[in-house]
PDB file of C-alpha atoms and ligand atoms in Angstrom:
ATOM      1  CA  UNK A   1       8.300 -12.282 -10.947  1.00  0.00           C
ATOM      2  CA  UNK A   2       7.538 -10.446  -7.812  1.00  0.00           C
ATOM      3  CA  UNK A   3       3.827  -9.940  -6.790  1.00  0.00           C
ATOM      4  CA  UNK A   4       2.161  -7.361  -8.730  1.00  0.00           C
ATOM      5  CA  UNK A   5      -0.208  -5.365  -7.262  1.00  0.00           C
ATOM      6  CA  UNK A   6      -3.175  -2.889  -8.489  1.00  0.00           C
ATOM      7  CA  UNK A   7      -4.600  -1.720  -4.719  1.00  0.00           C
ATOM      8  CA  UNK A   8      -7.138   0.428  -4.657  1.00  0.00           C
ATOM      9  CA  UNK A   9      -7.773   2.671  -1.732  1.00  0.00           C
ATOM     10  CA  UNK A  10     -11.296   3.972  -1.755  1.00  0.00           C
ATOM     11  CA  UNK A  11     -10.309   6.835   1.680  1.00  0.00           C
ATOM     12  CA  UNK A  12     -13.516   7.635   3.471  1.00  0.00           C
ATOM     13  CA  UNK A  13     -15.817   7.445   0.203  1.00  0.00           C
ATOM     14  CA  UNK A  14     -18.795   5.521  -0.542  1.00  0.00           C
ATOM     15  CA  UNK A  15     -21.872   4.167   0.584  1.00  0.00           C
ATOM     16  CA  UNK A  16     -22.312   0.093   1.100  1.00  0.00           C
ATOM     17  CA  UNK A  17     -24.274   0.175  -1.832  1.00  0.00           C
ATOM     18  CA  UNK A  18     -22.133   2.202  -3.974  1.00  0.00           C
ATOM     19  CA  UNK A  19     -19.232   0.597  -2.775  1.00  0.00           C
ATOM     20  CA  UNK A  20     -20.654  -2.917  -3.602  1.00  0.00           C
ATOM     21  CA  UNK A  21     -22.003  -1.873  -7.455  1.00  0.00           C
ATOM     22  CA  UNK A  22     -18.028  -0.547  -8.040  1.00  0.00           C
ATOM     23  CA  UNK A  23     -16.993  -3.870  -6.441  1.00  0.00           C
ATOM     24  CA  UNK A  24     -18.510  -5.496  -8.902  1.00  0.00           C
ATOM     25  CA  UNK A  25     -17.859  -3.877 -11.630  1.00  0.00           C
ATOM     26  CA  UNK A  26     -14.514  -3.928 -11.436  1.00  0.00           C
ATOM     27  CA  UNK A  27     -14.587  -7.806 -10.628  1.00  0.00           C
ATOM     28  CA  UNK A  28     -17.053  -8.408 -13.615  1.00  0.00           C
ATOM     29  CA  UNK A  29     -14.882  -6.606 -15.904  1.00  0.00           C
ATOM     30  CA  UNK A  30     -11.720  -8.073 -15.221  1.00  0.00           C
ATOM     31  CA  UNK A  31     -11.809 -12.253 -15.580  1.00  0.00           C
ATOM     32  CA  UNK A  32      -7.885 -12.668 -16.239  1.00  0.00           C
ATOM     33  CA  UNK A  33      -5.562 -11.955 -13.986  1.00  0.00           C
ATOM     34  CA  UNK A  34      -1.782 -13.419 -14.289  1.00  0.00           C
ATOM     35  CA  UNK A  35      -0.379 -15.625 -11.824  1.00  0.00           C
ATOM     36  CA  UNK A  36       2.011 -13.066 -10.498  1.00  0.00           C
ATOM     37  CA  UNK A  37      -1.060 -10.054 -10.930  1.00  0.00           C
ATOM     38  CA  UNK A  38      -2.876  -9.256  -7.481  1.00  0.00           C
ATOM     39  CA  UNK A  39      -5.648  -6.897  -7.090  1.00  0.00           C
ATOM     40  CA  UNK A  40      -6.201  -5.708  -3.173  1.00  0.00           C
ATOM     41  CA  UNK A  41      -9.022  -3.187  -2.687  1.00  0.00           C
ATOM     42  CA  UNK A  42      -8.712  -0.984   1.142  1.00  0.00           C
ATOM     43  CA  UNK A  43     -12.105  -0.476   1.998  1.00  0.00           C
ATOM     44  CA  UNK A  44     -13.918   1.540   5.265  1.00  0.00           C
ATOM     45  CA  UNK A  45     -14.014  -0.727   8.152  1.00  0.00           C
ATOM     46  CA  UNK A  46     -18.009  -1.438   7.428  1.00  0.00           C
ATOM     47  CA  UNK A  47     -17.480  -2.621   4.304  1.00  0.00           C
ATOM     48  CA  UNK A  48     -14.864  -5.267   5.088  1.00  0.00           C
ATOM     49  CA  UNK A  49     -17.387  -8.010   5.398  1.00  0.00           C
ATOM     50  CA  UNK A  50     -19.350  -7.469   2.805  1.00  0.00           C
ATOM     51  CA  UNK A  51     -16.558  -6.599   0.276  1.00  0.00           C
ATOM     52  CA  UNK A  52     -14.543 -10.410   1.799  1.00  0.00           C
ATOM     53  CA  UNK A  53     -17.853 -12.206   0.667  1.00  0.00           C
ATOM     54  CA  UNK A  54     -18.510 -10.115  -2.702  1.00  0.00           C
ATOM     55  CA  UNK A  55     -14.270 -11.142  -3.355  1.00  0.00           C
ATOM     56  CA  UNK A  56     -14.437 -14.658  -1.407  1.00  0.00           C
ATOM     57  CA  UNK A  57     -13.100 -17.656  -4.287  1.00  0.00           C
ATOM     58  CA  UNK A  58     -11.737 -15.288  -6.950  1.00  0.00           C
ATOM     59  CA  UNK A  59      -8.088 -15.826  -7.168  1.00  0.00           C
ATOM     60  CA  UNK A  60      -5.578 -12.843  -6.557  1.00  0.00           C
ATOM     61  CA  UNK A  61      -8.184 -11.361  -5.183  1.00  0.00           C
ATOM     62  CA  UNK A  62      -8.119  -9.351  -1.780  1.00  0.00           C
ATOM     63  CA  UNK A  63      -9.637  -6.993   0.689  1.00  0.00           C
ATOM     64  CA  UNK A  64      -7.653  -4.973   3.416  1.00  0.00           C
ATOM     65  CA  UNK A  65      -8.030  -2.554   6.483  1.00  0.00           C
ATOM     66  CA  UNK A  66      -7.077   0.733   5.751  1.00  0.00           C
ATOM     67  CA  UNK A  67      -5.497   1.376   8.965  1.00  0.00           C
ATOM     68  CA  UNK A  68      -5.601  -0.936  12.485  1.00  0.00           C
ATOM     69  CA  UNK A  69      -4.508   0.647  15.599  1.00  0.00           C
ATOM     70  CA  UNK A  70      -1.072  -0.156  17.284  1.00  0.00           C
ATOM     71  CA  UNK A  71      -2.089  -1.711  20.773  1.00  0.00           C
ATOM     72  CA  UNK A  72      -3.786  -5.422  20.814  1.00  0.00           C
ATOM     73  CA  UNK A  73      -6.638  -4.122  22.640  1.00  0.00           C
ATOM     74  CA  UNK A  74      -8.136  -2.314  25.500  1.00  0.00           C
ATOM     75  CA  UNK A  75      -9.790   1.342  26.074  1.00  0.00           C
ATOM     76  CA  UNK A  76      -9.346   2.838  22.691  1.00  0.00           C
ATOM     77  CA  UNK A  77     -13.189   3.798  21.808  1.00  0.00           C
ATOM     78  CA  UNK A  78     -13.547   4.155  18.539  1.00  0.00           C
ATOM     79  CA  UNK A  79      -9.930   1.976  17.311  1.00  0.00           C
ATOM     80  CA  UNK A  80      -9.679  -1.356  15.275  1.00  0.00           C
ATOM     81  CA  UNK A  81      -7.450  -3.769  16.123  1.00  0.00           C
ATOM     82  CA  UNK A  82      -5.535  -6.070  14.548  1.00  0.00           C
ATOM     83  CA  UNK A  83      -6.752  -9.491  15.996  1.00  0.00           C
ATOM     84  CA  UNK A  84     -10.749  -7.923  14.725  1.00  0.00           C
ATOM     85  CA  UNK A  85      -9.017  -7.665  11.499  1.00  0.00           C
ATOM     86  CA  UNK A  86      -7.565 -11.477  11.626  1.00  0.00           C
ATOM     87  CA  UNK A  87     -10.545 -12.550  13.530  1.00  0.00           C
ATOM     88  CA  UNK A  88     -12.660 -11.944  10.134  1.00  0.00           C
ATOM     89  CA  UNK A  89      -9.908 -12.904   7.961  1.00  0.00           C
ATOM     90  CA  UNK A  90      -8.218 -10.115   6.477  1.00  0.00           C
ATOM     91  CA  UNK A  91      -4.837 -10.454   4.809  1.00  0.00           C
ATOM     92  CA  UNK A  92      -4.052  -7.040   4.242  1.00  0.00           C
ATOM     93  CA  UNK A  93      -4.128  -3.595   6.377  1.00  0.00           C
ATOM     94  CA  UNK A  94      -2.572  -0.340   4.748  1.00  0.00           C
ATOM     95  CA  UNK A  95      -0.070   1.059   7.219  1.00  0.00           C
ATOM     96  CA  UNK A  96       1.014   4.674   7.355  1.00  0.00           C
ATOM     97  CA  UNK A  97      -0.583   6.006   4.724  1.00  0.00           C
ATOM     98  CA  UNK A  98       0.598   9.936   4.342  1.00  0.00           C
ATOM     99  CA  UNK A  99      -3.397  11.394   5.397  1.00  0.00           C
ATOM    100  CA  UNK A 100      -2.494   8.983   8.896  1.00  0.00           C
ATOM    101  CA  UNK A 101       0.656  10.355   9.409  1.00  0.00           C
ATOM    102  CA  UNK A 102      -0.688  13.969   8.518  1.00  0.00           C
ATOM    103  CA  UNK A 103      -3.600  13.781  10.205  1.00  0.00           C
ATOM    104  CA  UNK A 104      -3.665  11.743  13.041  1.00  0.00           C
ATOM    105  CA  UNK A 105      -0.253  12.199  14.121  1.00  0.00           C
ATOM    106  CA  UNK A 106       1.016   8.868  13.460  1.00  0.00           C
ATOM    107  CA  UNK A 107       4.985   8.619  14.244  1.00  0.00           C
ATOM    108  CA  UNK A 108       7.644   6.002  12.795  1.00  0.00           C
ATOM    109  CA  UNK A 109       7.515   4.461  16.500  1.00  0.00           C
ATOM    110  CA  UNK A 110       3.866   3.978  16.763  1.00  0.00           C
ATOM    111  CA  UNK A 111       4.204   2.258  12.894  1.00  0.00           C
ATOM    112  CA  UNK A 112       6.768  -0.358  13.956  1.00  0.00           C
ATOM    113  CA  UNK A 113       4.148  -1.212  16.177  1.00  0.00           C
ATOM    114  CA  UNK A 114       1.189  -1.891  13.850  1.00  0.00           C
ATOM    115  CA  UNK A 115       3.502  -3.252  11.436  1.00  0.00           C
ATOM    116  CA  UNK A 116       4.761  -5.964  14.343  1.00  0.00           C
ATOM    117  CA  UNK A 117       1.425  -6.906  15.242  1.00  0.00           C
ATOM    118  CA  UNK A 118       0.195  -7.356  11.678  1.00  0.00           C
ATOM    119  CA  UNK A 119       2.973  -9.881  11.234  1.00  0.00           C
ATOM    120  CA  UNK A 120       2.235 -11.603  14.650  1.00  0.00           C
ATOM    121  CA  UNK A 121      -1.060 -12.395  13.045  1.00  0.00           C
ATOM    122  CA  UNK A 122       0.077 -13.480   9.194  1.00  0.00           C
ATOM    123  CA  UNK A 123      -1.731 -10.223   7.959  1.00  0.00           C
ATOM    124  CA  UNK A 124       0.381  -8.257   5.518  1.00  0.00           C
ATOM    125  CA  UNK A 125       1.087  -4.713   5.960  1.00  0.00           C
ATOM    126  CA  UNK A 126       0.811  -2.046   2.947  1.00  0.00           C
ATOM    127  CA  UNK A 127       3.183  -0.111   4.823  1.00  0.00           C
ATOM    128  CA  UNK A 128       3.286   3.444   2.770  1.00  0.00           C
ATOM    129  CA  UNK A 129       6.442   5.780   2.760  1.00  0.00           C
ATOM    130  CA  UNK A 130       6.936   9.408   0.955  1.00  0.00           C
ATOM    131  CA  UNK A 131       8.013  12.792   1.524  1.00  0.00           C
ATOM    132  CA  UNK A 132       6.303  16.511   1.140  1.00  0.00           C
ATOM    133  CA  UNK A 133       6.868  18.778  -1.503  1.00  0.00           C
ATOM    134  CA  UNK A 134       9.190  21.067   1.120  1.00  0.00           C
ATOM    135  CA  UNK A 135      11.633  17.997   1.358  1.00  0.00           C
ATOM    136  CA  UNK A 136      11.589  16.829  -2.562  1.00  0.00           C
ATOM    137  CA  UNK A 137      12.383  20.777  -3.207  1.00  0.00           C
ATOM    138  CA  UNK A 138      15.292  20.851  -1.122  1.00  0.00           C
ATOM    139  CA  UNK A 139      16.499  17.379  -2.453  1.00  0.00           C
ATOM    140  CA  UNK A 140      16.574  15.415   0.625  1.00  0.00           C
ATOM    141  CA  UNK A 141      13.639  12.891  -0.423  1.00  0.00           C
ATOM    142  CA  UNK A 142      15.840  10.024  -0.319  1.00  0.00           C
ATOM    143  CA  UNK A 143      17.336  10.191   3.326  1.00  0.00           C
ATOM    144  CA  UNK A 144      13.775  10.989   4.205  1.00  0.00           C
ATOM    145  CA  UNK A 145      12.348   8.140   3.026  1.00  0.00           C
ATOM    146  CA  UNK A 146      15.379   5.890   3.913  1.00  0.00           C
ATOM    147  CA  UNK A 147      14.145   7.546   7.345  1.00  0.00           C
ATOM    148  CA  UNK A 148      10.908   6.236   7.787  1.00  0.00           C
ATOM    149  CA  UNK A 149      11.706   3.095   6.726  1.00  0.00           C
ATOM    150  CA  UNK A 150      14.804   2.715   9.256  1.00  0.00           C
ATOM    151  CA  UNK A 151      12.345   3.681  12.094  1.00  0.00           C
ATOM    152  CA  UNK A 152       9.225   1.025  11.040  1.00  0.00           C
ATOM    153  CA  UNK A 153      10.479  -1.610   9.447  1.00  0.00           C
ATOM    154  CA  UNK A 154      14.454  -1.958   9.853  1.00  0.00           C
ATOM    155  CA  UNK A 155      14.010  -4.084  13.200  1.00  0.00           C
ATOM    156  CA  UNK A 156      12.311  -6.559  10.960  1.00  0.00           C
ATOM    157  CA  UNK A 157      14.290  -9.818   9.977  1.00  0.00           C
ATOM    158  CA  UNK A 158      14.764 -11.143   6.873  1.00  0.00           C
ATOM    159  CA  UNK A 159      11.642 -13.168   6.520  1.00  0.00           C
ATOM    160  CA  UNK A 160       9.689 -10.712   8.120  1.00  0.00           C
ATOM    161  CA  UNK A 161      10.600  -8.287   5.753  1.00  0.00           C
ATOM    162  CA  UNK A 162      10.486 -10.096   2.993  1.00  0.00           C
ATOM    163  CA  UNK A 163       6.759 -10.396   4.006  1.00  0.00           C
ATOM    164  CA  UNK A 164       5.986  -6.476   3.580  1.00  0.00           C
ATOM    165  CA  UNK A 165       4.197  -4.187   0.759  1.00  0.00           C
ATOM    166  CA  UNK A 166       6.159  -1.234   0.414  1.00  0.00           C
ATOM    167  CA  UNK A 167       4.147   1.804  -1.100  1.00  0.00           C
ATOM    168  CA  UNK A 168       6.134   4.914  -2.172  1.00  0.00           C
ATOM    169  CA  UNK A 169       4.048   7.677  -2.054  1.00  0.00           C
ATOM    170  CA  UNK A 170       4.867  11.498  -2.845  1.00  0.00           C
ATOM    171  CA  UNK A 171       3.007  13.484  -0.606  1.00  0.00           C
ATOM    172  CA  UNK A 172       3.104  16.147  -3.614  1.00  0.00           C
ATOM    173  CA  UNK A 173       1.339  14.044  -5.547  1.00  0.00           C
ATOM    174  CA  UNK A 174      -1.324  12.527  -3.684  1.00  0.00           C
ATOM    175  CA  UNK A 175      -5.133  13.595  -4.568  1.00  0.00           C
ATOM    176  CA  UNK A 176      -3.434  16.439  -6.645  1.00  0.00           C
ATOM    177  CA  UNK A 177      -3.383  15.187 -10.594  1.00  0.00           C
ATOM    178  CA  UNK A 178       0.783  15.772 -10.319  1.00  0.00           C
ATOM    179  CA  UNK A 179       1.559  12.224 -11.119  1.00  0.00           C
ATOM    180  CA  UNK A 180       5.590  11.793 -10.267  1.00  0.00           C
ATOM    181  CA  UNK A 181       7.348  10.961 -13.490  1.00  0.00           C
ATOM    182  CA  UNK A 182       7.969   7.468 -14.136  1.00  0.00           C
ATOM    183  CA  UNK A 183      11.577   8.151 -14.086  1.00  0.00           C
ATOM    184  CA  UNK A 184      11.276   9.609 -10.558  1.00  0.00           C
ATOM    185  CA  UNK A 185       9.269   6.729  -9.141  1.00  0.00           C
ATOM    186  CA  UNK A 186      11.575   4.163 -10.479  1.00  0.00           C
ATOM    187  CA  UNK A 187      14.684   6.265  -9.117  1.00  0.00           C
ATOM    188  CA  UNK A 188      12.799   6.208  -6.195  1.00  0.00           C
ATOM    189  CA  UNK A 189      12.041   2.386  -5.928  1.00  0.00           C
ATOM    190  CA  UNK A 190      15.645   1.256  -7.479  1.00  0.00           C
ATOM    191  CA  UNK A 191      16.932   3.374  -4.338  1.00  0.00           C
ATOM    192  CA  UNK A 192      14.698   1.602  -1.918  1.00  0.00           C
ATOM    193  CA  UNK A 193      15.974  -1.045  -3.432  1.00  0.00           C
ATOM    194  CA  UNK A 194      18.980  -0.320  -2.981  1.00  0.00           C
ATOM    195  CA  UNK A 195      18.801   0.586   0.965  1.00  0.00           C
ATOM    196  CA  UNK A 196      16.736  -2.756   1.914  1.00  0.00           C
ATOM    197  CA  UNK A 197      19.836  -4.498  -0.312  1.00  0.00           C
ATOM    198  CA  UNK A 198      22.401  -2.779   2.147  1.00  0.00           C
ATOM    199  CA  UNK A 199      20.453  -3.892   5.067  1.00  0.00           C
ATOM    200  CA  UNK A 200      18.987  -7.158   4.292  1.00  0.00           C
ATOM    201  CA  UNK A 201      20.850  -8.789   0.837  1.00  0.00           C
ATOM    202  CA  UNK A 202      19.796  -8.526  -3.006  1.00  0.00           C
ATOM    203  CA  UNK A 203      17.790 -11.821  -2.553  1.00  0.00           C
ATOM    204  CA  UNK A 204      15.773 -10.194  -0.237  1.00  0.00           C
ATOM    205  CA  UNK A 205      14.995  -6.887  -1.636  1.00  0.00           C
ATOM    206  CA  UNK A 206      14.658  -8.594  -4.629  1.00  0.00           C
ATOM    207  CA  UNK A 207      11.488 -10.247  -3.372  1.00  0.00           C
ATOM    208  CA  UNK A 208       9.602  -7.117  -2.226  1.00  0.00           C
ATOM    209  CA  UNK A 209       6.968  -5.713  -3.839  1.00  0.00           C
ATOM    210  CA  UNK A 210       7.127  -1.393  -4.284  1.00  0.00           C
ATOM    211  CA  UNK A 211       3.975   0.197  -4.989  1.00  0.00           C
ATOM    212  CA  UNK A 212       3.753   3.652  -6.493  1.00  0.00           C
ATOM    213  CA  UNK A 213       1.197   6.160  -5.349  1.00  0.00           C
ATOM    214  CA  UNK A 214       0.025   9.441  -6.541  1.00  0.00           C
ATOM    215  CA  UNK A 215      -2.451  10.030  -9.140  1.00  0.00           C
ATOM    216  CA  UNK A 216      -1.722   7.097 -10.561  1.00  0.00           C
ATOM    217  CA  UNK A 217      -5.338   6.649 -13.343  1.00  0.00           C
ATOM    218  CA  UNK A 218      -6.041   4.978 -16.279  1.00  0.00           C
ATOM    219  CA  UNK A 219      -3.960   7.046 -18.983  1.00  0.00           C
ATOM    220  CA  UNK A 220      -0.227   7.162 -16.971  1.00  0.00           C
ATOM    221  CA  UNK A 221      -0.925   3.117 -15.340  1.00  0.00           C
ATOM    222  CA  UNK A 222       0.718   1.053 -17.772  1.00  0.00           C
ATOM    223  CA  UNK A 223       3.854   3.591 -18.392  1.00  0.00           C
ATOM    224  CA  UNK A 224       4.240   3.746 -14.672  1.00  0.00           C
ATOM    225  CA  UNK A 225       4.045   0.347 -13.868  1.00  0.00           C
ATOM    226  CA  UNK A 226       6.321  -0.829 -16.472  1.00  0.00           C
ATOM    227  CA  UNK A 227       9.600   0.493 -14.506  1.00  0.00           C
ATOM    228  CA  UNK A 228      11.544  -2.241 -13.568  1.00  0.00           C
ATOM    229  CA  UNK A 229      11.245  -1.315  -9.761  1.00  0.00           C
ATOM    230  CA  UNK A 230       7.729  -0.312  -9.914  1.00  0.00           C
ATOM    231  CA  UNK A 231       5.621  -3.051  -9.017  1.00  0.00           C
ATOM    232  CA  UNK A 232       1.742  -1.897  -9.136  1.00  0.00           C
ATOM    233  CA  UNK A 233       0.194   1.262  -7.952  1.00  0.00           C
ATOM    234  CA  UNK A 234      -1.743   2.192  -4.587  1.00  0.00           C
ATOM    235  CA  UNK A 235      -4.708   4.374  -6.196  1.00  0.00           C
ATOM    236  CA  UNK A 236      -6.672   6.763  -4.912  1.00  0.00           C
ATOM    237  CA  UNK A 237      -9.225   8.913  -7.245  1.00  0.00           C
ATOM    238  CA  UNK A 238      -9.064   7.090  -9.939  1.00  0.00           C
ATOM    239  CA  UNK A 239     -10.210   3.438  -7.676  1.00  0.00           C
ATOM    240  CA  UNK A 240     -13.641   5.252  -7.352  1.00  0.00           C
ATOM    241  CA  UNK A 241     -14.064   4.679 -10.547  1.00  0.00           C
ATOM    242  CA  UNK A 242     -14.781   1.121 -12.258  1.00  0.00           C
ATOM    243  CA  UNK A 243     -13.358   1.996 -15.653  1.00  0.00           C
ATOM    244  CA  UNK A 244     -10.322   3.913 -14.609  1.00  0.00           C
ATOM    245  CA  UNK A 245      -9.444   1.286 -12.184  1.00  0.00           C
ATOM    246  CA  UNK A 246      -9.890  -1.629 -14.651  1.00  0.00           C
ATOM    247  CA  UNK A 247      -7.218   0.126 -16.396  1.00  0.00           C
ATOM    248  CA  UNK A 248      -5.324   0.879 -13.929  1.00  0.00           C
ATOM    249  CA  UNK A 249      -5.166  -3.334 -13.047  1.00  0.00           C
ATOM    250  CA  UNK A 250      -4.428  -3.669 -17.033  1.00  0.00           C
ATOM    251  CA  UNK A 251      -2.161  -1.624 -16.853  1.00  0.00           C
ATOM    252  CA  UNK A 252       0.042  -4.417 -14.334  1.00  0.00           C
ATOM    253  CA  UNK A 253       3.193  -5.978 -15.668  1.00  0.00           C
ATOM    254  CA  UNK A 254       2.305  -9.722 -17.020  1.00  0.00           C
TER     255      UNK A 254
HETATM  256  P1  LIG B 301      -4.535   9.366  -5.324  1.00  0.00           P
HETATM  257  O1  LIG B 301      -4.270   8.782  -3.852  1.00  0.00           O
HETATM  258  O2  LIG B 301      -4.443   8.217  -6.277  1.00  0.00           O
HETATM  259  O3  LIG B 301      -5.923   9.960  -5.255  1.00  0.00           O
HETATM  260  O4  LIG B 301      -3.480  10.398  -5.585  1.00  0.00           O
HETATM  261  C1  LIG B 301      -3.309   7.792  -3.653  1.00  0.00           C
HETATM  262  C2  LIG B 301      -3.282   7.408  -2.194  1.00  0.00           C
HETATM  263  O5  LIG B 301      -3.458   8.287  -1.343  1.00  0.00           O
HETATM  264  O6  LIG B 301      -3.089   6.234  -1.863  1.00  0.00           O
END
């Protein structure tokens, strides 16, 4: 089975402290995870450390970066780069995540970059895809999507891509409690599928883990997740929370 994958993405919330006591309650709740299940919590950059020691020997069990910036280094007060994030032993950085894109004007172009140099350094990008509401109204979501993954990752080879997260993500349905159907994300995911298929082989795109994202909680988790193309859930909200998110992990195909 491919990797399945409960990531949480706490955003810019939390204290160290509180983020620690949710740390742990999630890991103290949950003792059995499948061979094939993965949990993967994106924590601020502070917190990296500290979250790497509080995870360090538990199986299936990682941190990751939510962002890294898309040069190696230099005069960029205030960036993280990629060899700091391999440097302290992260596997994992989420990459183009829809409030990046939005809000700090991150391009396709400047995301082929961070995805490169993650790869360069054995880290694994969480690279997330989606479209707004404007484009899912006037039915274009797939060629958008197919869009953004042409311009980031399509210049990958076959083992490079074979490396990759890919996280579908609705823009519509991000932080707003409108979950996409689980028929939409797995029409979504069997067409990304599909594309990577055209490009790289079955074999391949069979190989890849697709993430869902958008509201994705406790309650709609396990109905979500058991699409055949849907392959865990990056979460928001409901990852702030230690219950919610335990069920959200249960909620993983076994
Ligand atoms: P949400 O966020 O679960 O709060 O909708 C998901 C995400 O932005 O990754």
């Amino acid at each position: 089975m491919r990797k399945q994958i409960a990531a949480a993405n706490w955003k810019m919330n939390k204290t160290l402290s509180e983020g620690m006591s949710l740390l742990n309650d999630i890991l103290s709740a949950n003792q059995t995870l499948g061979s094939d299940q993965h949990i993967i919590f994106a924590v601020p950059y502070p917190y990296l450390i500290p979250a790497q020691n509080a995870v360090s020997g538990q199986q299936n069990i990682a941190i990751a970066a939510q962002n890294c910036h898309h040069k190696t280094s230099g005069a960029f007060t205030g960036e993280v780069s990629v060899d700091m994030l391999e440097s302290i032993d992260i596997k994992y950085v989420v990459i183009g995540h829809s409030e990046r894109r939005e809000y700090f004007a991150e391009s396709n172009e400047m995301l082929a970059e961070k995805t490169d140099l993650c790869l360069a350094k054995g880290i694994t990008p969480i690279f997330c895809c989606g479209e707004p509401l404007s484009i899912r109204e006037a039915g274009t979501e797939n060629q958008y999507v197919e869009q953004q993954l042409n311009q980031s990752l399509f210049h990958l080879d076959n083992q490079q891509i074979e490396k990759i997260v890919i996280a579908y993500e609705p823009i519509w349905a991000i932080g707003t409690g409108k979950t996409a159907t689980s028929a939409q994300a797995q029409e979504m995911h069997a067409h990304l599928r599909q594309v990577i298929a055209s490009k790289y082989g079955h074999e391949t795109a069979e190989k890849i883990s697709l993430l869902y994202g958008g509201s994705v909680k406790g309650a709609n988790a396990s109905e979500i997740f058991s699409q055949p193309d849907v392959d865990g859930g990056l979460v928001g909200g409901a990852s702030l929370v230690a219950a919610e998110f335990v069920q959200v992990i249960n909620g993983l195909k076994s």
